[in-house]
Short mmCIF file of C-alpha atoms and ligand atoms in Angstrom, two decimals:
data_model
loop_
_atom_site.label_atom_id
_atom_site.label_comp_id
_atom_site.label_asym_id
_atom_site.label_seq_id
_atom_site.Cartn_x
_atom_site.Cartn_y
_atom_site.Cartn_z
CA MET A 1 0.00 0.00 0.00
CA ASP A 2 1.48 3.33 -1.07
CA PHE A 3 -0.45 6.57 -0.61
CA LYS A 4 2.17 8.67 -2.42
CA LEU A 5 1.63 10.02 -5.93
CA THR A 6 4.26 8.96 -8.46
CA LYS A 7 6.52 11.60 -10.00
CA GLU A 8 4.42 11.50 -13.19
CA GLN A 9 1.16 11.87 -11.24
CA GLU A 10 2.60 14.86 -9.33
CA LEU A 11 3.60 16.52 -12.61
CA ILE A 12 0.15 15.96 -14.15
CA GLN A 13 -1.56 17.28 -11.02
CA LYS A 14 0.70 20.36 -11.07
CA ALA A 15 -0.02 21.01 -14.76
CA ALA A 16 -3.77 20.76 -14.09
CA ARG A 17 -3.56 23.09 -11.11
CA GLU A 18 -1.57 25.70 -13.03
CA PHE A 19 -3.93 25.51 -16.00
CA ALA A 20 -7.02 25.81 -13.78
CA GLU A 21 -5.60 28.76 -11.83
CA LYS A 22 -4.40 30.61 -14.93
CA SER A 23 -7.13 29.93 -17.48
CA ILE A 24 -10.31 28.95 -15.59
CA MET A 25 -10.31 30.69 -12.19
CA PRO A 26 -10.30 34.25 -13.61
CA ILE A 27 -13.45 33.49 -15.66
CA ALA A 28 -15.20 31.05 -13.28
CA GLU A 29 -17.87 33.60 -12.35
CA GLN A 30 -18.46 34.47 -16.00
CA ILE A 31 -18.87 30.74 -16.84
CA ASP A 32 -21.43 30.43 -14.03
CA ARG A 33 -23.29 33.60 -15.04
CA ASP A 34 -23.38 32.89 -18.80
CA ASN A 35 -23.83 29.11 -18.42
CA PHE A 36 -21.20 28.74 -21.12
CA VAL A 37 -17.59 27.54 -21.29
CA PRO A 38 -15.50 29.31 -23.98
CA GLN A 39 -14.15 26.87 -26.58
CA GLU A 40 -10.55 27.99 -25.83
CA ILE A 41 -10.77 26.26 -22.45
CA PHE A 42 -11.52 22.91 -24.08
CA ASP A 43 -8.85 23.56 -26.74
CA GLU A 44 -6.24 24.12 -24.05
CA MET A 45 -7.34 21.00 -22.16
CA GLY A 46 -6.93 19.07 -25.42
CA GLU A 47 -3.44 20.47 -25.95
CA LEU A 48 -2.49 19.43 -22.41
CA GLY A 49 -3.65 15.89 -23.17
CA PHE A 50 -6.32 15.87 -20.43
CA PHE A 51 -9.11 14.32 -22.54
CA GLY A 52 -7.07 11.20 -23.28
CA LEU A 53 -5.35 10.72 -19.92
CA GLN A 54 -6.91 7.40 -19.09
CA PHE A 55 -6.73 5.84 -22.56
CA PRO A 56 -3.74 4.04 -24.13
CA GLU A 57 -1.64 5.68 -26.80
CA GLU A 58 -2.89 3.29 -29.52
CA ASP A 59 -6.37 4.75 -28.91
CA GLY A 60 -5.12 8.32 -29.15
CA GLY A 61 -4.72 8.77 -25.40
CA THR A 62 -1.66 9.75 -23.38
CA GLY A 63 -1.46 6.41 -21.57
CA ALA A 64 -1.12 8.10 -18.17
CA GLY A 65 -3.85 5.86 -16.74
CA TYR A 66 -7.19 6.28 -14.97
CA SER A 67 -5.41 7.00 -11.65
CA CYS A 68 -4.31 10.37 -13.06
CA TYR A 69 -7.81 11.34 -14.15
CA PRO A 70 -9.25 12.26 -10.68
CA LEU A 71 -6.14 14.37 -10.01
CA VAL A 72 -6.92 16.51 -13.05
CA VAL A 73 -10.72 16.70 -12.63
CA GLU A 74 -10.26 17.73 -8.99
CA GLN A 75 -8.04 20.67 -9.94
CA ILE A 76 -10.41 21.78 -12.70
CA ALA A 77 -13.46 21.50 -10.42
CA ARG A 78 -11.62 23.49 -7.74
CA ALA A 79 -11.88 26.35 -10.27
CA SER A 80 -15.18 25.57 -12.05
CA SER A 81 -17.51 22.68 -11.60
CA GLY A 82 -19.19 23.49 -14.95
CA VAL A 83 -15.96 22.84 -16.86
CA ALA A 84 -15.36 19.70 -14.79
CA MET A 85 -18.86 18.42 -15.52
CA THR A 86 -18.37 18.67 -19.30
CA PHE A 87 -15.00 16.93 -18.92
CA SER A 88 -16.59 14.24 -16.73
CA VAL A 89 -19.46 13.41 -19.08
CA HIS A 90 -17.03 13.30 -22.00
CA SER A 91 -15.06 10.66 -20.11
CA LEU A 92 -18.26 8.75 -19.36
CA GLY A 93 -19.23 8.52 -23.05
CA THR A 94 -15.66 7.85 -24.19
CA SER A 95 -15.06 5.19 -21.51
CA ALA A 96 -18.21 3.35 -22.65
CA ILE A 97 -16.92 3.32 -26.23
CA TYR A 98 -13.46 2.27 -25.05
CA THR A 99 -14.80 -0.53 -22.81
CA PHE A 100 -17.53 -1.97 -25.04
CA GLY A 101 -16.57 -0.80 -28.55
CA THR A 102 -15.39 -3.05 -31.38
CA PRO A 103 -11.88 -2.38 -32.78
CA GLU A 104 -13.55 -0.57 -35.73
CA GLN A 105 -15.67 1.64 -33.43
CA LYS A 106 -12.62 2.47 -31.32
CA ALA A 107 -10.57 3.29 -34.41
CA ARG A 108 -13.32 5.64 -35.60
CA TYR A 109 -14.19 7.43 -32.37
CA MET A 110 -11.33 7.18 -29.86
CA PRO A 111 -8.62 9.37 -31.48
CA ASP A 112 -10.82 12.49 -31.79
CA ALA A 113 -12.38 11.91 -28.36
CA SER A 114 -9.00 11.35 -26.70
CA SER A 115 -7.60 14.54 -28.19
CA GLY A 116 -10.71 16.55 -27.29
CA LYS A 117 -11.41 17.46 -30.92
CA LYS A 118 -14.82 15.88 -30.34
CA LEU A 119 -16.64 15.79 -26.99
CA SER A 120 -18.66 12.69 -26.07
CA SER A 121 -22.08 12.45 -24.39
CA PHE A 122 -24.16 9.68 -22.84
CA ALA A 123 -27.95 9.64 -23.11
CA PHE A 124 -30.04 7.41 -20.93
CA THR A 125 -32.48 9.70 -19.07
CA GLU A 126 -35.93 10.35 -20.55
CA PRO A 127 -38.87 12.49 -19.43
CA ALA A 128 -40.43 9.46 -17.66
CA THR A 129 -37.34 8.08 -15.91
CA GLY A 130 -33.69 8.54 -15.01
CA SER A 131 -33.39 5.44 -12.84
CA ASP A 132 -35.34 2.61 -14.46
CA PRO A 133 -34.12 1.10 -17.78
CA LYS A 134 -37.40 -0.81 -18.16
CA GLN A 135 -39.28 2.46 -18.55
CA ILE A 136 -37.35 3.95 -21.47
CA THR A 137 -39.49 4.57 -24.53
CA THR A 138 -36.93 5.53 -27.21
CA THR A 139 -37.12 2.91 -29.97
CA ALA A 140 -34.68 1.46 -32.49
CA VAL A 141 -36.21 -0.34 -35.47
CA GLN A 142 -33.93 -2.28 -37.82
CA ASP A 143 -34.06 -1.35 -41.51
CA GLY A 144 -31.49 -3.44 -43.40
CA ASP A 145 -28.02 -2.38 -42.30
CA TYR A 146 -29.42 0.55 -40.30
CA TYR A 147 -31.48 1.25 -37.19
CA ILE A 148 -34.05 4.04 -37.14
CA ILE A 149 -34.10 5.71 -33.73
CA ASN A 150 -37.01 7.79 -32.41
CA GLY A 151 -37.53 9.31 -28.98
CA THR A 152 -36.65 12.09 -26.53
CA LYS A 153 -33.74 12.14 -24.10
CA ARG A 154 -33.84 14.52 -21.15
CA PHE A 155 -31.09 16.41 -19.27
CA ILE A 156 -28.23 15.34 -21.53
CA SER A 157 -24.88 16.96 -20.84
CA ALA A 158 -22.99 18.58 -23.73
CA ALA A 159 -25.61 17.26 -26.15
CA ASP A 160 -25.05 20.21 -28.49
CA LEU A 161 -21.26 19.85 -28.84
CA ASP A 162 -20.04 17.83 -31.84
CA GLY A 163 -18.91 14.29 -31.04
CA PRO A 164 -20.26 10.82 -30.36
CA ILE A 165 -23.22 10.22 -28.05
CA VAL A 166 -24.07 6.81 -26.56
CA ILE A 167 -27.84 6.49 -26.81
CA PHE A 168 -30.03 3.86 -25.16
CA ALA A 169 -33.13 2.66 -27.03
CA LYS A 170 -35.37 -0.41 -26.97
CA ASP A 171 -34.65 -2.42 -30.11
CA ASP A 172 -37.53 -4.03 -32.00
CA GLU A 173 -36.16 -7.56 -31.76
CA THR A 174 -35.41 -8.02 -28.03
CA GLY A 175 -37.63 -5.22 -26.67
CA LYS A 176 -34.77 -4.48 -24.24
CA PRO A 177 -32.45 -1.47 -23.96
CA THR A 178 -29.64 -1.51 -26.51
CA ALA A 179 -26.80 1.00 -26.76
CA PHE A 180 -25.87 2.79 -29.99
CA ILE A 181 -23.12 5.24 -30.88
CA VAL A 182 -24.69 8.19 -32.69
CA ASP A 183 -22.99 11.28 -34.13
CA LYS A 184 -24.43 14.34 -32.41
CA ASN A 185 -26.03 16.85 -34.76
CA CYS A 186 -26.60 14.21 -37.52
CA PRO A 187 -29.83 14.43 -39.63
CA GLY A 188 -32.89 13.93 -37.38
CA TYR A 189 -30.95 14.92 -34.22
CA SER A 190 -31.90 18.20 -32.57
CA VAL A 191 -31.68 19.72 -29.09
CA SER A 192 -33.68 22.04 -26.83
CA GLU A 193 -32.47 25.31 -25.37
CA PRO A 194 -30.15 24.65 -22.39
CA TRP A 195 -31.89 24.03 -19.06
CA HIS A 196 -31.34 26.70 -16.38
CA LYS A 197 -30.08 24.64 -13.49
CA ILE A 198 -29.10 25.57 -9.95
CA GLY A 199 -25.37 24.80 -10.26
CA ASN A 200 -22.61 23.24 -12.38
CA ARG A 201 -23.41 26.08 -14.72
CA GLY A 202 -21.37 26.07 -17.88
CA GLY A 203 -21.95 22.33 -18.02
CA ARG A 204 -24.79 22.60 -20.51
CA LEU A 205 -27.80 20.36 -20.15
CA LEU A 206 -30.23 19.89 -23.04
CA ASP A 207 -33.01 17.62 -24.16
CA VAL A 208 -32.32 15.61 -27.31
CA TYR A 209 -34.98 14.95 -29.94
CA LEU A 210 -34.40 11.93 -32.17
CA LYS A 211 -36.60 11.89 -35.26
CA ASP A 212 -35.95 8.99 -37.63
CA VAL A 213 -32.23 9.10 -36.90
CA ARG A 214 -30.52 6.52 -39.16
CA VAL A 215 -27.68 4.74 -37.42
CA PRO A 216 -25.56 2.04 -39.12
CA ALA A 217 -26.03 -1.38 -37.48
CA ALA A 218 -22.23 -1.34 -37.09
CA ASN A 219 -22.75 1.36 -34.42
CA LEU A 220 -24.47 -0.99 -32.01
CA LEU A 221 -22.42 -0.72 -28.79
CA GLY A 222 -22.20 -4.11 -27.06
CA PRO A 223 -24.58 -6.96 -27.87
CA LYS A 224 -28.17 -6.23 -28.92
CA GLY A 225 -30.50 -6.20 -25.89
CA ASN A 226 -27.55 -5.74 -23.53
CA GLY A 227 -27.79 -1.99 -23.06
CA TYR A 228 -28.31 -2.43 -19.34
CA MET A 229 -24.78 -3.82 -19.04
CA VAL A 230 -23.33 -0.88 -21.00
CA LEU A 231 -25.35 1.51 -18.82
CA GLN A 232 -24.47 -0.08 -15.49
CA TYR A 233 -20.75 -0.43 -16.11
CA GLY A 234 -20.33 2.61 -18.38
CA ILE A 235 -21.86 4.83 -15.73
CA ALA A 236 -19.57 3.31 -13.10
CA PHE A 237 -16.67 4.98 -14.95
CA GLY A 238 -18.68 8.22 -15.03
CA LYS A 239 -18.84 8.15 -11.24
CA VAL A 240 -15.06 8.65 -11.09
CA GLY A 241 -15.66 12.03 -12.75
CA VAL A 242 -18.69 12.94 -10.63
CA SER A 243 -16.80 12.11 -7.41
CA SER A 244 -13.71 14.02 -8.56
CA THR A 245 -15.85 17.03 -9.48
CA ALA A 246 -17.44 17.01 -6.01
CA LEU A 247 -13.99 16.67 -4.44
CA GLY A 248 -12.63 19.72 -6.27
CA GLY A 249 -15.51 21.83 -4.94
CA MET A 250 -14.90 20.53 -1.42
CA GLN A 251 -11.21 21.42 -1.57
CA ALA A 252 -12.09 24.94 -2.72
CA ALA A 253 -14.64 25.24 0.12
CA LEU A 254 -11.98 24.24 2.66
CA GLU A 255 -9.45 26.76 1.34
CA LEU A 256 -12.02 29.58 1.22
CA SER A 257 -13.21 28.81 4.77
CA ILE A 258 -9.69 28.88 6.18
CA LYS A 259 -8.94 32.16 4.40
CA TYR A 260 -12.18 33.79 5.51
CA ALA A 261 -11.81 32.63 9.12
CA LYS A 262 -8.33 34.14 9.30
CA GLU A 263 -9.41 37.43 7.73
CA LYS A 264 -12.83 38.17 9.22
CA ALA A 265 -12.17 40.55 12.10
CA HIS A 266 -13.85 40.12 15.46
CA ARG A 267 -12.97 42.72 18.13
CA ASP A 268 -9.15 42.60 18.35
CA SER A 269 -8.82 39.22 16.60
CA THR A 270 -10.57 37.12 13.90
CA ILE A 271 -13.37 34.53 13.89
CA ALA A 272 -10.63 31.86 13.67
CA LYS A 273 -10.27 32.16 17.45
CA PHE A 274 -13.75 30.72 18.06
CA PRO A 275 -13.83 27.01 18.93
CA THR A 276 -17.04 26.71 16.85
CA THR A 277 -15.23 27.99 13.73
CA GLN A 278 -12.29 25.71 14.48
CA VAL A 279 -14.50 22.64 14.89
CA THR A 280 -16.38 23.42 11.67
CA ILE A 281 -13.15 23.78 9.71
CA ALA A 282 -11.76 20.57 11.20
CA LYS A 283 -14.97 18.74 10.23
CA ILE A 284 -14.69 20.09 6.67
CA ALA A 285 -11.07 18.89 6.51
CA GLU A 286 -12.05 15.39 7.74
CA LYS A 287 -14.63 15.00 4.99
CA VAL A 288 -12.36 16.39 2.27
CA GLU A 289 -9.61 13.95 3.20
CA ALA A 290 -11.96 10.94 3.35
CA ALA A 291 -13.52 11.93 0.01
CA ARG A 292 -10.10 12.44 -1.57
CA TRP A 293 -8.79 8.98 -0.78
CA LEU A 294 -12.00 7.21 -1.77
CA THR A 295 -11.98 9.11 -5.07
CA TYR A 296 -8.31 8.49 -5.84
CA ARG A 297 -8.84 4.84 -4.97
CA LEU A 298 -11.75 4.67 -7.43
CA GLY A 299 -9.47 6.05 -10.16
CA TYR A 300 -6.97 3.31 -9.32
CA LEU A 301 -9.73 0.67 -9.44
CA ALA A 302 -10.96 1.99 -12.82
CA GLU A 303 -7.45 1.28 -14.10
CA SER A 304 -6.77 -2.03 -12.40
CA THR A 305 -10.00 -3.92 -11.75
CA LYS A 306 -10.74 -7.11 -13.66
CA ASP A 307 -14.22 -7.44 -12.17
CA LEU A 308 -16.68 -4.86 -13.58
CA ARG A 309 -19.43 -5.84 -11.11
CA GLU A 310 -17.13 -5.25 -8.14
CA PHE A 311 -15.97 -1.96 -9.70
CA ALA A 312 -19.59 -0.84 -10.17
CA LYS A 313 -20.19 -1.45 -6.45
CA GLU A 314 -17.11 0.55 -5.43
CA ALA A 315 -18.12 3.34 -7.83
CA ALA A 316 -21.63 3.48 -6.31
CA LEU A 317 -20.25 3.52 -2.77
CA THR A 318 -17.72 6.25 -3.57
CA LYS A 319 -20.15 8.44 -5.50
CA ALA A 320 -22.80 8.30 -2.75
CA PHE A 321 -20.33 9.10 0.04
CA VAL A 322 -18.40 11.83 -1.76
CA THR A 323 -21.36 13.72 -3.23
CA GLU A 324 -23.16 13.67 0.12
CA ALA A 325 -20.00 14.84 1.90
CA ALA A 326 -19.74 17.66 -0.67
CA VAL A 327 -23.18 18.95 0.33
CA ASP A 328 -22.23 18.80 4.04
CA VAL A 329 -18.92 20.53 3.41
CA SER A 330 -20.35 23.33 1.30
CA ARG A 331 -23.11 23.95 3.85
CA MET A 332 -20.50 24.20 6.63
CA ALA A 333 -18.37 26.49 4.45
CA VAL A 334 -21.37 28.79 3.99
CA ALA A 335 -21.82 28.77 7.79
CA VAL A 336 -18.20 29.85 8.34
CA HIS A 337 -18.93 32.83 6.08
CA GLY A 338 -22.20 33.76 7.84
CA SER A 339 -24.58 35.73 5.61
CA TYR A 340 -21.73 36.65 3.28
CA GLY A 341 -21.69 32.97 2.25
CA LEU A 342 -25.18 33.40 0.82
CA MET A 343 -24.13 36.18 -1.54
CA ASP A 344 -23.19 35.72 -5.18
CA ASP A 345 -20.04 37.75 -4.53
CA TYR A 346 -18.66 34.90 -2.40
CA LYS A 347 -17.58 31.76 -4.20
CA VAL A 348 -18.84 29.43 -1.43
CA SER A 349 -22.41 30.23 -2.49
CA MET A 350 -21.62 28.89 -5.98
CA ILE A 351 -19.92 25.81 -4.49
CA TYR A 352 -23.06 25.14 -2.46
CA ARG A 353 -25.23 25.36 -5.61
CA ASP A 354 -22.81 23.07 -7.44
CA ALA A 355 -22.58 20.51 -4.64
CA ILE A 356 -26.28 19.84 -4.51
CA ILE A 357 -26.21 18.49 -8.07
CA GLY A 358 -23.89 15.53 -7.45
CA GLU A 359 -26.34 13.61 -5.27
CA GLN A 360 -28.93 13.46 -8.07
CA ILE A 361 -26.87 12.67 -11.18
CA GLU A 362 -25.53 9.45 -12.70
CA GLY A 363 -28.03 7.62 -10.54
CA VAL A 364 -29.56 9.20 -7.44
CA ASN A 365 -27.75 8.28 -4.22
CA ASP A 366 -30.60 6.08 -2.99
CA MET A 367 -30.00 3.91 -6.05
CA GLN A 368 -26.24 3.83 -5.36
CA ARG A 369 -26.95 2.41 -1.93
CA MET A 370 -29.25 -0.20 -3.43
CA ILE A 371 -26.40 -1.25 -5.76
CA VAL A 372 -24.00 -1.54 -2.80
CA ALA A 373 -26.49 -3.42 -0.63
CA GLY A 374 -27.48 -5.69 -3.53
CA ASN A 375 -23.83 -6.63 -3.99
CA LEU A 376 -23.06 -7.11 -0.29
CA LEU A 377 -26.20 -9.09 0.48
CA SER A 378 -26.23 -11.35 -2.60
C1 LIG B 1 -26.45 18.34 -14.08
C2 LIG B 1 -27.09 17.10 -14.62
C3 LIG B 1 -26.44 16.38 -15.61
C4 LIG B 1 -27.06 15.24 -16.17
N1 LIG B 1 -26.44 14.61 -17.21
C5 LIG B 1 -27.04 13.52 -17.76
C6 LIG B 1 -26.47 12.88 -18.91
O1 LIG B 1 -25.46 13.33 -19.47
N2 LIG B 1 -27.08 11.78 -19.41
C7 LIG B 1 -28.22 11.27 -18.86
O2 LIG B 1 -28.73 10.25 -19.34
N3 LIG B 1 -28.82 11.87 -17.78
C8 LIG B 1 -28.25 12.99 -17.23
N4 LIG B 1 -28.85 13.63 -16.17
C9 LIG B 1 -30.08 13.09 -15.62
C10 LIG B 1 -29.86 12.39 -14.28
O3 LIG B 1 -28.88 11.38 -14.37
C11 LIG B 1 -31.20 11.82 -13.80
O4 LIG B 1 -32.09 12.92 -13.67
C12 LIG B 1 -31.03 11.10 -12.49
O5 LIG B 1 -30.44 9.84 -12.72
C13 LIG B 1 -32.35 10.91 -11.74
O6 LIG B 1 -33.38 10.54 -12.59
P1 LIG B 1 -34.82 11.24 -12.43
O7 LIG B 1 -34.58 12.70 -12.33
O8 LIG B 1 -35.68 10.76 -13.55
O9 LIG B 1 -35.34 10.72 -11.06
P2 LIG B 1 -36.25 9.44 -10.77
O10 LIG B 1 -35.65 8.23 -11.39
O11 LIG B 1 -37.66 9.77 -11.11
O12 LIG B 1 -36.11 9.37 -9.21
C14 LIG B 1 -36.77 10.32 -8.36
C15 LIG B 1 -36.77 9.81 -6.94
O13 LIG B 1 -37.38 8.52 -6.87
C16 LIG B 1 -36.54 7.58 -6.20
N5 LIG B 1 -36.50 6.33 -6.96
C17 LIG B 1 -36.62 6.19 -8.30
N6 LIG B 1 -36.55 4.89 -8.63
C18 LIG B 1 -36.40 4.21 -7.50
C19 LIG B 1 -36.29 2.82 -7.19
N7 LIG B 1 -36.32 1.89 -8.13
N8 LIG B 1 -36.14 2.49 -5.90
C20 LIG B 1 -36.09 3.42 -4.93
N9 LIG B 1 -36.20 4.74 -5.16
C21 LIG B 1 -36.35 5.13 -6.42
C22 LIG B 1 -35.14 8.16 -6.18
O14 LIG B 1 -34.50 7.90 -4.96
C23 LIG B 1 -35.36 9.64 -6.37
O15 LIG B 1 -35.27 10.29 -5.13
C24 LIG B 1 -28.30 14.79 -15.65
C25 LIG B 1 -28.94 15.52 -14.64
C26 LIG B 1 -28.36 16.68 -14.15
C27 LIG B 1 -29.10 17.47 -13.11
#
């Protein structure tokens, strides 16, 4: 057991921190206000090799490994959770293609996704459900060498940015969910205006309308009727990104709380002298540290595990703990700031709005706990 980062991991973490502080932090408020990330940010992330960190060089990646991925997402989320969310969902879609794709599919989609030229998405949720695969209503009807897909997908991240999207639809033969790789913005594919959500702003969320979208049968991802497997295990990789995004916000909340406590004057001293402030900051630090090591461990497991079912359990456990801890931490950070923490001018208010998202996405936390219990009690 070795809790030290390797030299390479330290260098990657440092590069991510410097990039986030130089290029993202100065415009983090603007990203939140405009609900938009300038393309130059993604271009720079591509140049730094961040989009392909966890994928091997033969698939266009840098070969650094999944363990490095949380280190980078954490630093980016420390500056802007909206940028981190787009990065995270890109990794979710790309990891599904990498894990379940045929050699031909990987050759077609991985190089551009790994370089960040194209940004991936993942579309399961529909107006009727985000938790139950049996209730999806999007259909895929075979027509020779093609499938015709019809339906509506709800709350899909980065659905308007060019790149591949993994779409789940019930195919006409098995009647079960099947996964397809679709090119976003192809004929028949359109999106809504972005939703106005409470946090993670900049990470754009849209509905996707699929009207007679023709997809080559060669774009079936995984076996027909086996979409549940692609969903369950694909989303497990997405939870590395969601946990890392929550962690970055928690780290920022800790730093801001320490700074504020040391600066906010009270009589001849500061609020840092109060045992209540001290206990709150210590509690924040406990949760940040626990969340950090669970998240880094999940990155390591994403790289090393041979058992996808076991990995899915660990991903569920980590995501539930870390995203819940992020809500606790951001609430305590607001408390350290008093009423100032409720104002837009103070970044902790944004971190609080961001934190509340993690518990609901990529499977609500109640469902994560059912996955963990189902595994432990089987
Ligand atoms: C910022 C953001 C980004 C997102 N990005 C994407 C994306 O890229 N792709 C995508 O497909 N979706 C995405 N979503 C959608 C999100 O993943 C779903 O909304 C989420 O999984 C919950 O689904 P739901 O809202 O339909 O809730 P429901 O499934 O309706 O659940 C509502 C409540 O019912 C309970 N519940 C539901 N089913 C059960 C059950 N079987 N047992 C016990 N309790 C249950 C839950 O605990 C929950 O509290 C995103 C959402 C947000 C906010």
